[in-house]
Short mmCIF file of C-alpha atoms and ligand atoms in Angstrom, two decimals:
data_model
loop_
_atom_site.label_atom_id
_atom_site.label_comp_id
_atom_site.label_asym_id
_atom_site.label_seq_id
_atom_site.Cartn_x
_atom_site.Cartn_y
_atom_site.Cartn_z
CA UNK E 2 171.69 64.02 190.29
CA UNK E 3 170.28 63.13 193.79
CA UNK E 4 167.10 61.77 194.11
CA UNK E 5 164.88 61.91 197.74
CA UNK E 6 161.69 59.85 197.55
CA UNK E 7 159.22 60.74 200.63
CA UNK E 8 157.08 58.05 200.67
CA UNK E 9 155.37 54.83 202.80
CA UNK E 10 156.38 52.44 200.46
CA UNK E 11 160.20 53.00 200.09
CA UNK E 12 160.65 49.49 198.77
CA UNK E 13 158.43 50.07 195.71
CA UNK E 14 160.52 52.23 194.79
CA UNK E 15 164.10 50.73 195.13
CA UNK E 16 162.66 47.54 193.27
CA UNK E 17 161.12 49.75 190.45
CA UNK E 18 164.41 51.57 189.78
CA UNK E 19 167.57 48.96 190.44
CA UNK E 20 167.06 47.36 187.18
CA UNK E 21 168.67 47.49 183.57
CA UNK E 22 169.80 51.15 182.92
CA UNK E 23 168.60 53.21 185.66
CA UNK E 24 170.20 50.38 188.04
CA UNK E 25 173.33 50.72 186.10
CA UNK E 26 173.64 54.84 186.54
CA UNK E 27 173.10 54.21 190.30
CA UNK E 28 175.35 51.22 190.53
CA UNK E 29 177.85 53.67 188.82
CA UNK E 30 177.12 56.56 190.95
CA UNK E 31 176.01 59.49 188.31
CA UNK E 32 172.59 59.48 189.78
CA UNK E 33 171.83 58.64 193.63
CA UNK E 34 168.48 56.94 194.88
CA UNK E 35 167.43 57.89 198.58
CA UNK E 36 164.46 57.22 199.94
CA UNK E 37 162.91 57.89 203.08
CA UNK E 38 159.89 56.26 204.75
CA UNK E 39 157.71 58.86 206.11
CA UNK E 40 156.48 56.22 208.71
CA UNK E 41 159.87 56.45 210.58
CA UNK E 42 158.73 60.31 211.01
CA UNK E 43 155.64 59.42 212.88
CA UNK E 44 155.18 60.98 216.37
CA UNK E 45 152.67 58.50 217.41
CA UNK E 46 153.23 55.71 219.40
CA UNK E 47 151.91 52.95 216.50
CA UNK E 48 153.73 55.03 214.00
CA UNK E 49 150.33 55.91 212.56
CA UNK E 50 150.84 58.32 209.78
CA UNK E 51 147.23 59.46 208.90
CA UNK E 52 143.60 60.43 209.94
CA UNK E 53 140.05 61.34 209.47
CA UNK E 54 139.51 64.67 207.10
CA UNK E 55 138.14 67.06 209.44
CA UNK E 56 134.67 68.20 207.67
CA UNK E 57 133.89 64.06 206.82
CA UNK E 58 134.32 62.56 203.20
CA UNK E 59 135.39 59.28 202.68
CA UNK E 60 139.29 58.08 203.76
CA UNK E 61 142.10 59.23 205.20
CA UNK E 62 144.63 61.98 205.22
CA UNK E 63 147.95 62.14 205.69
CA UNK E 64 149.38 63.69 208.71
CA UNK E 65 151.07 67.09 208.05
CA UNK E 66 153.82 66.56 210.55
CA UNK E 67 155.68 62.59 209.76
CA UNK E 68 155.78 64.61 205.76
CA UNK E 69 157.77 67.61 207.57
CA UNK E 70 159.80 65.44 209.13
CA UNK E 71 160.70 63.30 206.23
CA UNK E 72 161.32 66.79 204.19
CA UNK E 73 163.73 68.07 207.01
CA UNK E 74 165.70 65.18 207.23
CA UNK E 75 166.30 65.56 203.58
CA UNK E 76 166.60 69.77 203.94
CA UNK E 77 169.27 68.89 206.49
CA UNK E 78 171.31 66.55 204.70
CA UNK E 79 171.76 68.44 201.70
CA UNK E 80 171.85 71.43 203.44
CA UNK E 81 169.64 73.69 201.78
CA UNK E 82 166.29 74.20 200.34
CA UNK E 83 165.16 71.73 197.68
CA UNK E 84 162.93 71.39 194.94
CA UNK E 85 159.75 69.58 195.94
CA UNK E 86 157.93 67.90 193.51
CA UNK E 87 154.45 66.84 194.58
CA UNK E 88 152.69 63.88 192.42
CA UNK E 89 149.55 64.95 192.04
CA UNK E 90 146.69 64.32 189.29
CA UNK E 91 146.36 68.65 190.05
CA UNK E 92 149.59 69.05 189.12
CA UNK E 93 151.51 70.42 185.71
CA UNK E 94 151.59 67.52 182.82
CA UNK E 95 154.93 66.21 182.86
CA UNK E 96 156.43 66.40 179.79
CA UNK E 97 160.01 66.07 177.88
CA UNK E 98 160.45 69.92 178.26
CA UNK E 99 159.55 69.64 182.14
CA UNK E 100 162.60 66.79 181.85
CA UNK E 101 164.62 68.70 180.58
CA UNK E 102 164.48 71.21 183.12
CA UNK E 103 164.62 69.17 186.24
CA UNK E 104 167.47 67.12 184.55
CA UNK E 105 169.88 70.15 185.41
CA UNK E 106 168.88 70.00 189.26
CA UNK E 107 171.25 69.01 191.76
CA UNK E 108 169.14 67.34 194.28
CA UNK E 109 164.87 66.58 193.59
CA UNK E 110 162.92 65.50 196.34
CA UNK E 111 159.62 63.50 195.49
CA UNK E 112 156.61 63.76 197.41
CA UNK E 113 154.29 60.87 197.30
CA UNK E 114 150.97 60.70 198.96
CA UNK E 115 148.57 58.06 199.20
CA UNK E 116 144.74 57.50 200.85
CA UNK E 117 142.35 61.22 199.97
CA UNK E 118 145.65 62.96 200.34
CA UNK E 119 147.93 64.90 202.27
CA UNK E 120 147.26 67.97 205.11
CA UNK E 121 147.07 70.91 202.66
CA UNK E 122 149.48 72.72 205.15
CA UNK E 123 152.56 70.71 204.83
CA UNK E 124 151.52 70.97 201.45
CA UNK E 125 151.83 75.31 201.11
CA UNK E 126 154.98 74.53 203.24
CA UNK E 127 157.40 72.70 201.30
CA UNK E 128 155.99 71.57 197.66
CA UNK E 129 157.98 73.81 194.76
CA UNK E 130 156.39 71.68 192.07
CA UNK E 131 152.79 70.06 191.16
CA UNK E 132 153.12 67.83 188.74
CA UNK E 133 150.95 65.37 187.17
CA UNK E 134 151.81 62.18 185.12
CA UNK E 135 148.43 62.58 183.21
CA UNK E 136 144.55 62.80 183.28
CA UNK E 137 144.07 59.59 185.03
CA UNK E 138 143.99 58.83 188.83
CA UNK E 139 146.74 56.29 190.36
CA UNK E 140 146.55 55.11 193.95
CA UNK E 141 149.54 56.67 194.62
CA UNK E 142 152.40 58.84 193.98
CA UNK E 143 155.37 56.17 193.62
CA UNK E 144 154.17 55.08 189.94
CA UNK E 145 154.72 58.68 188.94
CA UNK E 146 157.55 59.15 190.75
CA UNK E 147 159.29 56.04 189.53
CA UNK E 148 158.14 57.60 185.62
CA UNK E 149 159.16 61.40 186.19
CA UNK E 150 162.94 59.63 187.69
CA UNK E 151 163.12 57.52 184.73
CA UNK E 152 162.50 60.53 182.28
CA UNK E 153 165.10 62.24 184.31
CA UNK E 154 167.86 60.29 184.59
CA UNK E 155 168.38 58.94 180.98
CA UNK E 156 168.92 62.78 180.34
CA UNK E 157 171.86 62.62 182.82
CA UNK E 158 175.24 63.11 180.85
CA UNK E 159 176.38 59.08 181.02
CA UNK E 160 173.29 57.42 181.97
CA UNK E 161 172.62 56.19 178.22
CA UNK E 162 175.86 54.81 176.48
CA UNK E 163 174.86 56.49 173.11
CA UNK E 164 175.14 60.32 173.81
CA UNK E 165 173.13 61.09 170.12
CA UNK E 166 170.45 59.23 171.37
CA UNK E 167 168.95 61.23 174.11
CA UNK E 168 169.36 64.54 171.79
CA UNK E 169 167.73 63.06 168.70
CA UNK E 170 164.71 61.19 169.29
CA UNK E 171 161.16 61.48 170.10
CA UNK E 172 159.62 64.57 171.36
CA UNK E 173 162.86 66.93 171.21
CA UNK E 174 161.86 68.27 168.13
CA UNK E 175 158.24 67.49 168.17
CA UNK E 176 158.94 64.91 165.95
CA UNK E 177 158.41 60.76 166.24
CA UNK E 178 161.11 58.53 165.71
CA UNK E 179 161.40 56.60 162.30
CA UNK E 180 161.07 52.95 162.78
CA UNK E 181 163.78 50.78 163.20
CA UNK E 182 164.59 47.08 161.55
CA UNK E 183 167.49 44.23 162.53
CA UNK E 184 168.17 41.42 161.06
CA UNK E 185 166.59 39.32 159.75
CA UNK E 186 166.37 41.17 156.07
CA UNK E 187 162.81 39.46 156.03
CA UNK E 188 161.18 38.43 158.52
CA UNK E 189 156.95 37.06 157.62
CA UNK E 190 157.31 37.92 154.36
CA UNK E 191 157.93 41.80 155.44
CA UNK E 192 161.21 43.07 153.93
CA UNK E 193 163.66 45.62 155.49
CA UNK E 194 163.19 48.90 153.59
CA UNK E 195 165.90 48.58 150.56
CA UNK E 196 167.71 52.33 151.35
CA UNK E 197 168.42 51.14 154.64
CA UNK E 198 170.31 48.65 153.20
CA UNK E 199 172.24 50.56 150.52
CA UNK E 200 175.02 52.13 152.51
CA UNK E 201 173.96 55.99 151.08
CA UNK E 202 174.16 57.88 154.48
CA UNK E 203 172.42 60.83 152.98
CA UNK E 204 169.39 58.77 151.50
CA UNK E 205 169.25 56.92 154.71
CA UNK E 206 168.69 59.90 156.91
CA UNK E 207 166.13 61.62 154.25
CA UNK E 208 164.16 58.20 154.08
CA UNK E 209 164.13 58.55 158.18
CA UNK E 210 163.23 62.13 158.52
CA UNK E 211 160.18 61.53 155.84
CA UNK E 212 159.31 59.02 158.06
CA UNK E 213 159.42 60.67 161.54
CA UNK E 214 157.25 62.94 159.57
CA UNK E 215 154.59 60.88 158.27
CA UNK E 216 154.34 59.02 161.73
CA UNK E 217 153.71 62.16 163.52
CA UNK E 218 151.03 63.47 161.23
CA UNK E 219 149.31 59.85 161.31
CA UNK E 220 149.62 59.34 165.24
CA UNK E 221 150.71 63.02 166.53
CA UNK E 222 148.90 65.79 164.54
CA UNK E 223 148.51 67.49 167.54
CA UNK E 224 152.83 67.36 168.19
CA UNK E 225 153.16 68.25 164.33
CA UNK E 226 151.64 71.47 165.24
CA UNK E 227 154.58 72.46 167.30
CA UNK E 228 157.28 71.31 164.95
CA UNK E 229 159.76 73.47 163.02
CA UNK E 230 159.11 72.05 159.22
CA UNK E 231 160.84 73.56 156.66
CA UNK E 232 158.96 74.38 153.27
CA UNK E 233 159.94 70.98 152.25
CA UNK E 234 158.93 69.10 154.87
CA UNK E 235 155.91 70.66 154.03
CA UNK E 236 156.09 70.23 150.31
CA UNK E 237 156.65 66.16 151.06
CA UNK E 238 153.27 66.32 153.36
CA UNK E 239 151.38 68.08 150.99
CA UNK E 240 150.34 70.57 153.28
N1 ADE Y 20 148.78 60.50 191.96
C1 ADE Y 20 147.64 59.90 191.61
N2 ADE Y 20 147.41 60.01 190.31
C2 ADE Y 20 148.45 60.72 189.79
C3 ADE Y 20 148.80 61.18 188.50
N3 ADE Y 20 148.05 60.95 187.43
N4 ADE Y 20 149.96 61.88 188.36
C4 ADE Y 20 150.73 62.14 189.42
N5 ADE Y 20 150.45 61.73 190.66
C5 ADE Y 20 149.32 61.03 190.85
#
């Protein structure tokens, strides 16, 4: 997987992702972090990347042409056409399933904008993909991009050590995970559940699978909606 980050603030970026696991997969080379500073695409002489919106409003736009540029030097490298993704509060929710699916891509490119926004025409040019991290505003797109790689790359075969652990937990099934205790066996005066210490691998998974359930219907009713329960998963919930 080969990541292209168009953006003004490349460094954000690099520091946000070259720690802990997401560090390690790079460091290792089964995902690749490029970015490229739109600035270094400006055509004006104080590499000045944006201007006044033409009809007034408050701010400024970005420049349609420094974005082409950045996108072309990436188009040309890999030598084809790739996926665009566009951070945008307007976009698609991103979402495990929306993970999933970028997660087999080759190459992504991720387009960050910044001030009111960018020259609707580069926009219609090269974006693929709108996509939203949720319904709040940021100042930018390099938090979201930073989230969406994240999300990604830990679905990259090798990223996480554990292979199970990407399949089985939250949100693949519509399900929460169960919770989870170390040692000590009490800790405040709270004890670890006793099946979880008993050895019984069968017991152990049914006490976790009651629990994923319970969680979701208490936090996630909306999730439990979309879940495959059988009839005694629904028995157990009394529904
Ligand atoms: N840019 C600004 N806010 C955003 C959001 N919520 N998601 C994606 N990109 C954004």
């Amino acid at each position: 997987m080969n990541y292209h980050v168009l953006t003004l603030f490349p460094q954000m970026i690099v520091d946000g992702l070259n720690t802990s696991i997401i560090g390690r997969a790079i460091e290792n080379g089964l995902i690749s972090l490029n970015t490229v500073d739109i600035r270094d695409f400006s055509t004006n002489k104080h590499k000045k990347v944006d201007d006044y919106p033409y009809g007034g409003g408050a701010g400024m736009v970005m420049q349609a042409e420094p974005v082409y540029g950045a996108y072309e030097a990436v188009a040309e490298k890999i030598g084809r056409k790739p996926r665009v993704v566009f951070l945008t509060p307007q976009g698609r929710v991103f979402n495990q399933e929306i993970a999933q699916e970028l997660a087999a891509e080759e190459d992504l490119v991720f387009l960050c904008g910044h001030y009111e926004g960018i020259d609707e025409r580069v926009l219609e040019e090269i974006v693929t993909d709108n996509i939203s991290i949720g319904d709040y505003v940021l100042t930018g797109g390099e938090l979201p991009a930073m989230v969406m790689i994240d999300a990604i790359s830990r679905l990259v075969p090798g990223v996480l050590n554990n292979e199970v652990s990407a399949e089985f937990e939250s949100f693949q099934d519509n399900l929460l995970e169960y919770p989870q205790y170390s040692r000590p066996v009490e800790w405040m005066g709270k004890k670890v559940p006793e099946v979880l210490m008993s050895g019984h691998h069968g017991n152990v998974e049914q006490w976790r699978h009651e629990q994923s359930l319970l969680r979701t219907a208490e936090r996630r009713p909306d999730l439990l909606e979309k879940a495959e329960l059988t009839k005694k998963d629904r028995e157990f919930l009394g529904r």
